[in-house]
Amino acid sequence: MNRVLVVGERPDEAKALAFRLGLSGYESSSSAGEVALVLRAVFALKPDAVVLDVGSGEESREHFKLLERVAQIPILVLGDGRAGDDLVWYLEEGAVAYLPKPVSPNLVAARLATVLRRAANSAPNGTITAGNIALDLARHQVKRNGQIVPLTPTEFRLLQILAEHAGRPCSQRLLLEGVWGEGFGNCAHYLRLYMGYLRQKLEADPKNPRLLITEWGIGYRLATDRQDVSVAAVQPARAALT
């Protein structure tokens, strides 16, 4: 049974949503929005996903960034449907979904099922190496020249898909739907943004990438040769989406 933590500024609403998610088959718990309480709940419950009910303003964004760094698990955000800037910001910062409020508990449960199913299907054990980059899939850890490079869950997922197809071009749609899910196949700006983040962290010269290569008119490729690549206990590569 998947464990889900519901975090909200209004404890009664968070508790009510956690109860409804429990009826949908999740082991769910709730926490008020104070940072100390949230972190305590994360370490105690060890959830598989977090549902974060956010308000407007910088404080909610700071809470999200802290939670993403600490938890390293999918975060589904419930926010104001009229706040377009918030929707874009949370998705760009790594939220797996942004659902405008008011939202039914059944829709939240359904989206959680999709997110957790995708995470389970994309989390094999083993290591992928390409050049001087090594991805430890079990630990969700990336090393460059033996040194750990901190990545967000979204950055790691994008690099993982590229590594599973190492040496071969990946279409934009394959990458977008593999990272953000169905319905995001045309959101090329997300992909450009996160490829920029990865290049800043992994390339010696981000403006002249040698590892994360743009394939014009197609998408991106993790550059390597057969000597540079080894894949251990990785699921068969996904069929390219067109």
mmCIF file of N, CA and C in Angstrom, residues 22-114:
data_model
loop_
_atom_site.group_PDB
_atom_site.id
_atom_site.type_symbol
_atom_site.label_atom_id
_atom_site.label_comp_id
_atom_site.label_asym_id
_atom_site.label_seq_id
_atom_site.Cartn_x
_atom_site.Cartn_y
_atom_site.Cartn_z
ATOM 1 N N GLY A 22 -7.478 7.744 2.088
ATOM 2 C CA GLY A 22 -7.456 6.449 2.767
ATOM 3 C C GLY A 22 -8.562 5.536 2.272
ATOM 4 N N LEU A 23 -9.720 6.118 1.987
ATOM 5 C CA LEU A 23 -10.829 5.319 1.447
ATOM 6 C C LEU A 23 -10.524 4.829 0.031
ATOM 7 N N SER A 24 -9.602 5.517 -0.646
ATOM 8 C CA SER A 24 -9.228 5.114 -2.004
ATOM 9 C C SER A 24 -8.087 4.102 -2.018
ATOM 10 N N GLY A 25 -7.652 3.682 -0.847
ATOM 11 C CA GLY A 25 -6.654 2.619 -0.790
ATOM 12 C C GLY A 25 -5.252 3.050 -0.433
ATOM 13 N N TYR A 26 -5.073 4.309 -0.037
ATOM 14 C CA TYR A 26 -3.752 4.778 0.356
ATOM 15 C C TYR A 26 -3.600 4.750 1.872
ATOM 16 N N GLU A 27 -2.365 4.526 2.323
ATOM 17 C CA GLU A 27 -2.050 4.721 3.729
ATOM 18 C C GLU A 27 -1.695 6.192 3.878
ATOM 19 N N SER A 28 -2.631 6.981 4.347
ATOM 20 C CA SER A 28 -2.481 8.432 4.279
ATOM 21 C C SER A 28 -2.433 9.050 5.661
ATOM 22 N N SER A 29 -1.749 10.183 5.723
ATOM 23 C CA SER A 29 -1.641 10.961 6.950
ATOM 24 C C SER A 29 -1.630 12.422 6.557
ATOM 25 N N SER A 30 -1.790 13.302 7.525
ATOM 26 C CA SER A 30 -1.833 14.730 7.217
ATOM 27 C C SER A 30 -0.929 15.492 8.166
ATOM 28 N N SER A 31 -0.566 16.695 7.724
ATOM 29 C CA SER A 31 0.268 17.580 8.530
ATOM 30 C C SER A 31 -0.125 19.012 8.251
ATOM 31 N N ALA A 32 -0.031 19.839 9.282
ATOM 32 C CA ALA A 32 -0.198 21.267 9.069
ATOM 33 C C ALA A 32 0.987 21.791 8.281
ATOM 34 N N GLY A 33 0.883 23.028 7.800
ATOM 35 C CA GLY A 33 1.875 23.551 6.884
ATOM 36 C C GLY A 33 3.157 24.060 7.506
ATOM 37 N N GLU A 34 3.258 24.107 8.845
ATOM 38 C CA GLU A 34 4.484 24.589 9.465
ATOM 39 C C GLU A 34 5.658 23.688 9.083
ATOM 40 N N VAL A 35 6.788 24.305 8.764
ATOM 41 C CA VAL A 35 7.931 23.549 8.244
ATOM 42 C C VAL A 35 8.367 22.444 9.200
ATOM 43 N N ALA A 36 8.483 22.747 10.472
ATOM 44 C CA ALA A 36 8.963 21.746 11.434
ATOM 45 C C ALA A 36 8.030 20.543 11.487
ATOM 46 N N LEU A 37 6.727 20.784 11.457
ATOM 47 C CA LEU A 37 5.768 19.687 11.500
ATOM 48 C C LEU A 37 5.819 18.853 10.225
ATOM 49 N N VAL A 38 5.975 19.532 9.088
ATOM 50 C CA VAL A 38 6.040 18.813 7.812
ATOM 51 C C VAL A 38 7.256 17.899 7.774
ATOM 52 N N LEU A 39 8.411 18.425 8.138
ATOM 53 C CA LEU A 39 9.630 17.624 8.100
ATOM 54 C C LEU A 39 9.542 16.446 9.060
ATOM 55 N N ARG A 40 8.958 16.691 10.239
ATOM 56 C CA ARG A 40 8.785 15.596 11.193
ATOM 57 C C ARG A 40 7.885 14.512 10.616
ATOM 58 N N ALA A 41 6.815 14.921 9.933
ATOM 59 C CA ALA A 41 5.898 13.946 9.340
ATOM 60 C C ALA A 41 6.567 13.163 8.217
ATOM 61 N N VAL A 42 7.392 13.843 7.398
ATOM 62 C CA VAL A 42 8.089 13.159 6.307
ATOM 63 C C VAL A 42 9.008 12.080 6.848
ATOM 64 N N PHE A 43 9.775 12.403 7.866
ATOM 65 C CA PHE A 43 10.717 11.425 8.406
ATOM 66 C C PHE A 43 9.999 10.298 9.144
ATOM 67 N N ALA A 44 8.847 10.595 9.746
ATOM 68 C CA ALA A 44 8.116 9.569 10.492
ATOM 69 C C ALA A 44 7.357 8.624 9.567
ATOM 70 N N LEU A 45 6.665 9.184 8.565
ATOM 71 C CA LEU A 45 5.817 8.381 7.688
ATOM 72 C C LEU A 45 6.595 7.738 6.549
ATOM 73 N N LYS A 46 7.662 8.430 6.081
ATOM 74 C CA LYS A 46 8.398 7.994 4.887
ATOM 75 C C LYS A 46 7.425 7.763 3.722
ATOM 76 N N PRO A 47 6.725 8.817 3.307
ATOM 77 C CA PRO A 47 5.690 8.660 2.276
ATOM 78 C C PRO A 47 6.278 8.383 0.907
ATOM 79 N N ASP A 48 5.446 7.795 0.043
ATOM 80 C CA ASP A 48 5.822 7.580 -1.354
ATOM 81 C C ASP A 48 5.510 8.801 -2.205
ATOM 82 N N ALA A 49 4.639 9.678 -1.717
ATOM 83 C CA ALA A 49 4.288 10.909 -2.422
ATOM 84 C C ALA A 49 3.727 11.897 -1.417
ATOM 85 N N VAL A 50 3.776 13.176 -1.788
ATOM 86 C CA VAL A 50 3.221 14.247 -0.958
ATOM 87 C C VAL A 50 2.189 15.013 -1.763
ATOM 88 N N VAL A 51 1.044 15.293 -1.146
ATOM 89 C CA VAL A 51 0.055 16.212 -1.721
ATOM 90 C C VAL A 51 0.177 17.509 -0.939
ATOM 91 N N LEU A 52 0.579 18.578 -1.617
ATOM 92 C CA LEU A 52 0.857 19.854 -0.965
ATOM 93 C C LEU A 52 -0.182 20.882 -1.382
ATOM 94 N N ASP A 53 -1.008 21.303 -0.430
ATOM 95 C CA ASP A 53 -2.033 22.328 -0.664
ATOM 96 C C ASP A 53 -1.402 23.677 -0.364
ATOM 97 N N VAL A 54 -1.179 24.475 -1.408
ATOM 98 C CA VAL A 54 -0.416 25.710 -1.239
ATOM 99 C C VAL A 54 -1.305 26.932 -1.307
ATOM 100 N N GLY A 55 -0.857 27.988 -0.653
ATOM 101 C CA GLY A 55 -1.473 29.289 -0.808
ATOM 102 C C GLY A 55 -0.659 30.104 -1.792
ATOM 103 N N SER A 56 -1.048 31.335 -1.992
ATOM 104 C CA SER A 56 -0.268 32.207 -2.864
ATOM 105 C C SER A 56 0.835 32.852 -2.040
ATOM 106 N N GLY A 57 1.874 33.258 -2.696
ATOM 107 C CA GLY A 57 2.931 33.956 -1.981
ATOM 108 C C GLY A 57 4.224 33.178 -1.904
ATOM 109 N N GLU A 58 5.255 33.891 -1.505
ATOM 110 C CA GLU A 58 6.604 33.346 -1.492
ATOM 111 C C GLU A 58 6.793 32.280 -0.423
ATOM 112 N N GLU A 59 6.068 32.386 0.697
ATOM 113 C CA GLU A 59 6.252 31.406 1.776
ATOM 114 C C GLU A 59 5.910 29.998 1.312
ATOM 115 N N SER A 60 4.810 29.840 0.577
ATOM 116 C CA SER A 60 4.431 28.519 0.074
ATOM 117 C C SER A 60 5.486 27.980 -0.882
ATOM 118 N N ARG A 61 6.061 28.850 -1.697
ATOM 119 C CA ARG A 61 7.098 28.411 -2.621
ATOM 120 C C ARG A 61 8.346 27.956 -1.873
ATOM 121 N N GLU A 62 8.711 28.672 -0.821
ATOM 122 C CA GLU A 62 9.872 28.267 -0.026
ATOM 123 C C GLU A 62 9.630 26.925 0.640
ATOM 124 N N HIS A 63 8.415 26.697 1.125
ATOM 125 C CA HIS A 63 8.080 25.406 1.724
ATOM 126 C C HIS A 63 8.204 24.285 0.693
ATOM 127 N N PHE A 64 7.735 24.548 -0.524
ATOM 128 C CA PHE A 64 7.833 23.542 -1.577
ATOM 129 C C PHE A 64 9.285 23.204 -1.874
ATOM 130 N N LYS A 65 10.134 24.221 -2.030
ATOM 131 C CA LYS A 65 11.534 23.969 -2.368
ATOM 132 C C LYS A 65 12.229 23.177 -1.266
ATOM 133 N N LEU A 66 11.939 23.499 -0.006
ATOM 134 C CA LEU A 66 12.534 22.762 1.107
ATOM 135 C C LEU A 66 12.052 21.316 1.116
ATOM 136 N N LEU A 67 10.758 21.124 0.918
ATOM 137 C CA LEU A 67 10.194 19.785 0.934
ATOM 138 C C LEU A 67 10.758 18.941 -0.203
ATOM 139 N N GLU A 68 10.925 19.524 -1.385
ATOM 140 C CA GLU A 68 11.472 18.765 -2.509
ATOM 141 C C GLU A 68 12.909 18.351 -2.242
ATOM 142 N N ARG A 69 13.694 19.249 -1.652
ATOM 143 C CA ARG A 69 15.088 18.913 -1.364
ATOM 144 C C ARG A 69 15.191 17.807 -0.325
ATOM 145 N N VAL A 70 14.345 17.864 0.687
ATOM 146 C CA VAL A 70 14.438 16.911 1.797
ATOM 147 C C VAL A 70 13.803 15.580 1.446
ATOM 148 N N ALA A 71 12.600 15.615 0.862
ATOM 149 C CA ALA A 71 11.832 14.382 0.660
ATOM 150 C C ALA A 71 12.314 13.571 -0.525
ATOM 151 N N GLN A 72 12.673 14.239 -1.641
ATOM 152 C CA GLN A 72 13.121 13.548 -2.848
ATOM 153 C C GLN A 72 12.093 12.527 -3.336
ATOM 154 N N ILE A 73 10.814 12.896 -3.274
ATOM 155 C CA ILE A 73 9.718 12.042 -3.730
ATOM 156 C C ILE A 73 8.752 12.908 -4.532
ATOM 157 N N PRO A 74 7.835 12.286 -5.294
ATOM 158 C CA PRO A 74 6.885 13.091 -6.072
ATOM 159 C C PRO A 74 6.027 13.992 -5.192
ATOM 160 N N ILE A 75 5.873 15.236 -5.630
ATOM 161 C CA ILE A 75 5.032 16.202 -4.918
ATOM 162 C C ILE A 75 3.943 16.680 -5.870
ATOM 163 N N LEU A 76 2.703 16.439 -5.495
ATOM 164 C CA LEU A 76 1.540 16.875 -6.259
ATOM 165 C C LEU A 76 0.991 18.121 -5.573
ATOM 166 N N VAL A 77 0.868 19.214 -6.318
ATOM 167 C CA VAL A 77 0.487 20.500 -5.744
ATOM 168 C C VAL A 77 -0.978 20.807 -6.035
ATOM 169 N N LEU A 78 -1.687 21.249 -5.003
ATOM 170 C CA LEU A 78 -3.041 21.781 -5.153
ATOM 171 C C LEU A 78 -2.952 23.284 -4.979
ATOM 172 N N GLY A 79 -3.344 24.032 -6.006
ATOM 173 C CA GLY A 79 -3.195 25.484 -5.935
ATOM 174 C C GLY A 79 -4.336 26.222 -6.591
ATOM 175 N N ASP A 80 -4.227 27.527 -6.574
ATOM 176 C CA ASP A 80 -5.253 28.412 -7.127
ATOM 177 C C ASP A 80 -5.260 28.291 -8.652
ATOM 178 N N GLY A 81 -6.398 27.894 -9.200
ATOM 179 C CA GLY A 81 -6.495 27.729 -10.637
ATOM 180 C C GLY A 81 -6.377 29.030 -11.406
ATOM 181 N N ARG A 82 -6.558 30.164 -10.725
ATOM 182 C CA ARG A 82 -6.465 31.456 -11.404
ATOM 183 C C ARG A 82 -5.038 31.984 -11.420
ATOM 184 N N ALA A 83 -4.165 31.367 -10.640
ATOM 185 C CA ALA A 83 -2.781 31.841 -10.525
ATOM 186 C C ALA A 83 -1.903 31.119 -11.545
ATOM 187 N N GLY A 84 -1.944 31.596 -12.782
ATOM 188 C CA GLY A 84 -1.183 30.940 -13.837
ATOM 189 C C GLY A 84 0.304 30.925 -13.575
ATOM 190 N N ASP A 85 0.811 32.007 -12.955
ATOM 191 C CA ASP A 85 2.237 32.061 -12.655
ATOM 192 C C ASP A 85 2.620 30.969 -11.660
ATOM 193 N N ASP A 86 1.755 30.723 -10.682
ATOM 194 C CA ASP A 86 2.031 29.665 -9.715
ATOM 195 C C ASP A 86 2.095 28.311 -10.401
ATOM 196 N N LEU A 87 1.154 28.028 -11.282
ATOM 197 C CA LEU A 87 1.132 26.748 -11.979
ATOM 198 C C LEU A 87 2.453 26.516 -12.708
ATOM 199 N N VAL A 88 2.892 27.520 -13.460
ATOM 200 C CA VAL A 88 4.144 27.383 -14.208
ATOM 201 C C VAL A 88 5.316 27.232 -13.259
ATOM 202 N N TRP A 89 5.353 28.029 -12.191
ATOM 203 C CA TRP A 89 6.492 27.986 -11.267
ATOM 204 C C TRP A 89 6.640 26.612 -10.624
ATOM 205 N N TYR A 90 5.547 26.057 -10.096
ATOM 206 C CA TYR A 90 5.641 24.764 -9.403
ATOM 207 C C TYR A 90 6.027 23.637 -10.360
ATOM 208 N N LEU A 91 5.495 23.654 -11.558
ATOM 209 C CA LEU A 91 5.863 22.617 -12.519
ATOM 210 C C LEU A 91 7.326 22.743 -12.928
ATOM 211 N N GLU A 92 7.781 23.967 -13.124
ATOM 212 C CA GLU A 92 9.177 24.161 -13.500
ATOM 213 C C GLU A 92 10.124 23.780 -12.369
ATOM 214 N N GLU A 93 9.672 23.936 -11.131
ATOM 215 C CA GLU A 93 10.528 23.607 -9.993
ATOM 216 C C GLU A 93 10.498 22.129 -9.620
ATOM 217 N N GLY A 94 9.656 21.340 -10.305
ATOM 218 C CA GLY A 94 9.713 19.904 -10.074
ATOM 219 C C GLY A 94 8.451 19.228 -9.593
ATOM 220 N N ALA A 95 7.345 19.968 -9.419
ATOM 221 C CA ALA A 95 6.093 19.309 -9.043
ATOM 222 C C ALA A 95 5.664 18.345 -10.143
ATOM 223 N N VAL A 96 5.161 17.164 -9.762
ATOM 224 C CA VAL A 96 4.747 16.187 -10.772
ATOM 225 C C VAL A 96 3.398 16.539 -11.364
ATOM 226 N N ALA A 97 2.628 17.366 -10.673
ATOM 227 C CA ALA A 97 1.328 17.802 -11.196
ATOM 228 C C ALA A 97 0.876 19.023 -10.401
ATOM 229 N N TYR A 98 0.016 19.837 -11.031
ATOM 230 C CA TYR A 98 -0.582 20.989 -10.378
ATOM 231 C C TYR A 98 -2.079 20.929 -10.659
ATOM 232 N N LEU A 99 -2.872 20.704 -9.606
ATOM 233 C CA LEU A 99 -4.311 20.588 -9.759
ATOM 234 C C LEU A 99 -4.983 21.835 -9.198
ATOM 235 N N PRO A 100 -5.742 22.559 -10.030
ATOM 236 C CA PRO A 100 -6.413 23.767 -9.548
ATOM 237 C C PRO A 100 -7.513 23.426 -8.540
ATOM 238 N N LYS A 101 -7.579 24.240 -7.493
ATOM 239 C CA LYS A 101 -8.644 24.100 -6.498
ATOM 240 C C LYS A 101 -9.863 24.904 -6.939
ATOM 241 N N PRO A 102 -11.073 24.462 -6.557
ATOM 242 C CA PRO A 102 -11.358 23.240 -5.786
ATOM 243 C C PRO A 102 -11.195 21.987 -6.642
ATOM 244 N N VAL A 103 -10.743 20.920 -6.014
ATOM 245 C CA VAL A 103 -10.497 19.672 -6.723
ATOM 246 C C VAL A 103 -11.084 18.526 -5.906
ATOM 247 N N SER A 104 -11.686 17.569 -6.582
ATOM 248 C CA SER A 104 -12.315 16.463 -5.875
ATOM 249 C C SER A 104 -11.260 15.488 -5.375
ATOM 250 N N PRO A 105 -11.486 14.871 -4.205
ATOM 251 C CA PRO A 105 -10.559 13.853 -3.710
ATOM 252 C C PRO A 105 -10.377 12.700 -4.684
ATOM 253 N N ASN A 106 -11.420 12.368 -5.442
ATOM 254 C CA ASN A 106 -11.299 11.279 -6.416
ATOM 255 C C ASN A 106 -10.290 11.622 -7.511
ATOM 256 N N LEU A 107 -10.272 12.890 -7.939
ATOM 257 C CA LEU A 107 -9.306 13.296 -8.952
ATOM 258 C C LEU A 107 -7.890 13.266 -8.388
ATOM 259 N N VAL A 108 -7.732 13.717 -7.140
ATOM 260 C CA VAL A 108 -6.412 13.657 -6.501
ATOM 261 C C VAL A 108 -5.940 12.207 -6.407
ATOM 262 N N ALA A 109 -6.837 11.301 -5.999
ATOM 263 C CA ALA A 109 -6.480 9.885 -5.895
ATOM 264 C C ALA A 109 -6.099 9.309 -7.250
ATOM 265 N N ALA A 110 -6.838 9.691 -8.291
ATOM 266 C CA ALA A 110 -6.540 9.178 -9.629
ATOM 267 C C ALA A 110 -5.195 9.684 -10.129
ATOM 268 N N ARG A 111 -4.903 10.968 -9.886
ATOM 269 C CA ARG A 111 -3.623 11.503 -10.333
ATOM 270 C C ARG A 111 -2.471 10.874 -9.540
ATOM 271 N N LEU A 112 -2.686 10.647 -8.254
ATOM 272 C CA LEU A 112 -1.667 9.965 -7.451
ATOM 273 C C LEU A 112 -1.383 8.571 -8.004
ATOM 274 N N ALA A 113 -2.431 7.870 -8.389
ATOM 275 C CA ALA A 113 -2.249 6.514 -8.930
ATOM 276 C C ALA A 113 -1.373 6.551 -10.178
ATOM 277 N N THR A 114 -1.615 7.551 -11.030
ATOM 278 C CA THR A 114 -0.819 7.676 -12.255
ATOM 279 C C THR A 114 0.643 7.984 -11.917
#
